[in-house]
């Protein structure tokens, strides 16, 4: 529905604190890996560090 250009930022997610109300809770912990894959483009992989 819209054309993306180099440098465009795509932001997704939920409001802060939503994970606290999931069963079990959906909070990230140190060492967790978050991956986002776009077919034909690749995978962005980040490891959570230094959660306080």
PDB file of C-alpha atoms in Angstrom:
ATOM      1  CA  UNK A   1       0.000   0.000   0.000  1.00  0.00           C
ATOM      2  CA  UNK A   2       3.013   2.287   0.241  1.00  0.00           C
ATOM      3  CA  UNK A   3       6.418   2.388  -1.390  1.00  0.00           C
ATOM      4  CA  UNK A   4       9.437   2.231   0.911  1.00  0.00           C
ATOM      5  CA  UNK A   5      12.632   4.116   0.193  1.00  0.00           C
ATOM      6  CA  UNK A   6      16.184   3.549   1.456  1.00  0.00           C
ATOM      7  CA  UNK A   7      16.436   4.922   4.987  1.00  0.00           C
ATOM      8  CA  UNK A   8      12.749   4.453   5.834  1.00  0.00           C
ATOM      9  CA  UNK A   9      12.164   3.117   9.347  1.00  0.00           C
ATOM     10  CA  UNK A  10       9.435   0.555  10.052  1.00  0.00           C
ATOM     11  CA  UNK A  11       8.345   0.546  13.693  1.00  0.00           C
ATOM     12  CA  UNK A  12       6.086  -2.135  15.169  1.00  0.00           C
ATOM     13  CA  UNK A  13       5.218  -3.302  18.637  1.00  0.00           C
ATOM     14  CA  UNK A  14       2.822  -2.915  21.513  1.00  0.00           C
ATOM     15  CA  UNK A  15       2.464  -0.297  24.255  1.00  0.00           C
ATOM     16  CA  UNK A  16       4.978  -0.523  27.085  1.00  0.00           C
ATOM     17  CA  UNK A  17       4.019  -2.890  29.909  1.00  0.00           C
ATOM     18  CA  UNK A  18       1.716  -5.159  27.873  1.00  0.00           C
ATOM     19  CA  UNK A  19       3.978  -8.177  28.520  1.00  0.00           C
ATOM     20  CA  UNK A  20       3.280  -7.998  32.261  1.00  0.00           C
ATOM     21  CA  UNK A  21      -0.354  -9.026  31.665  1.00  0.00           C
ATOM     22  CA  UNK A  22       0.439 -12.107  29.535  1.00  0.00           C
ATOM     23  CA  UNK A  23       0.345 -15.625  31.000  1.00  0.00           C
ATOM     24  CA  UNK A  24       3.197 -16.413  31.313  1.00  0.00           C
ATOM     25  CA  UNK A  25       4.608 -12.892  31.307  1.00  0.00           C
ATOM     26  CA  UNK A  26       6.147 -11.844  28.007  1.00  0.00           C
ATOM     27  CA  UNK A  27       9.048  -9.799  29.294  1.00  0.00           C
ATOM     28  CA  UNK A  28      12.478 -10.030  27.691  1.00  0.00           C
ATOM     29  CA  UNK A  29      15.415 -11.287  29.743  1.00  0.00           C
ATOM     30  CA  UNK A  30      19.164 -11.034  29.281  1.00  0.00           C
ATOM     31  CA  UNK A  31      20.276 -13.574  26.688  1.00  0.00           C
ATOM     32  CA  UNK A  32      16.935 -13.650  24.821  1.00  0.00           C
ATOM     33  CA  UNK A  33      17.230 -13.371  21.039  1.00  0.00           C
ATOM     34  CA  UNK A  34      14.779 -11.236  19.035  1.00  0.00           C
ATOM     35  CA  UNK A  35      14.586 -11.924  15.286  1.00  0.00           C
ATOM     36  CA  UNK A  36      12.700 -10.167  12.488  1.00  0.00           C
ATOM     37  CA  UNK A  37      12.764 -11.705   9.003  1.00  0.00           C
ATOM     38  CA  UNK A  38      11.659 -10.146   5.724  1.00  0.00           C
ATOM     39  CA  UNK A  39      11.464 -12.604   2.846  1.00  0.00           C
ATOM     40  CA  UNK A  40      13.918 -11.697   0.122  1.00  0.00           C
ATOM     41  CA  UNK A  41      15.659  -9.133   2.313  1.00  0.00           C
ATOM     42  CA  UNK A  42      17.127 -10.970   5.295  1.00  0.00           C
ATOM     43  CA  UNK A  43      16.966 -11.415   9.055  1.00  0.00           C
ATOM     44  CA  UNK A  44      17.730  -8.869  11.783  1.00  0.00           C
ATOM     45  CA  UNK A  45      18.866 -10.667  14.948  1.00  0.00           C
ATOM     46  CA  UNK A  46      19.520  -8.950  18.310  1.00  0.00           C
ATOM     47  CA  UNK A  47      20.476 -10.447  21.668  1.00  0.00           C
ATOM     48  CA  UNK A  48      19.124  -8.746  24.805  1.00  0.00           C
ATOM     49  CA  UNK A  49      21.907  -7.545  27.119  1.00  0.00           C
ATOM     50  CA  UNK A  50      22.066  -5.644  30.374  1.00  0.00           C
ATOM     51  CA  UNK A  51      18.415  -5.797  31.422  1.00  0.00           C
ATOM     52  CA  UNK A  52      17.827  -4.061  34.738  1.00  0.00           C
TER      53      UNK A  52
END
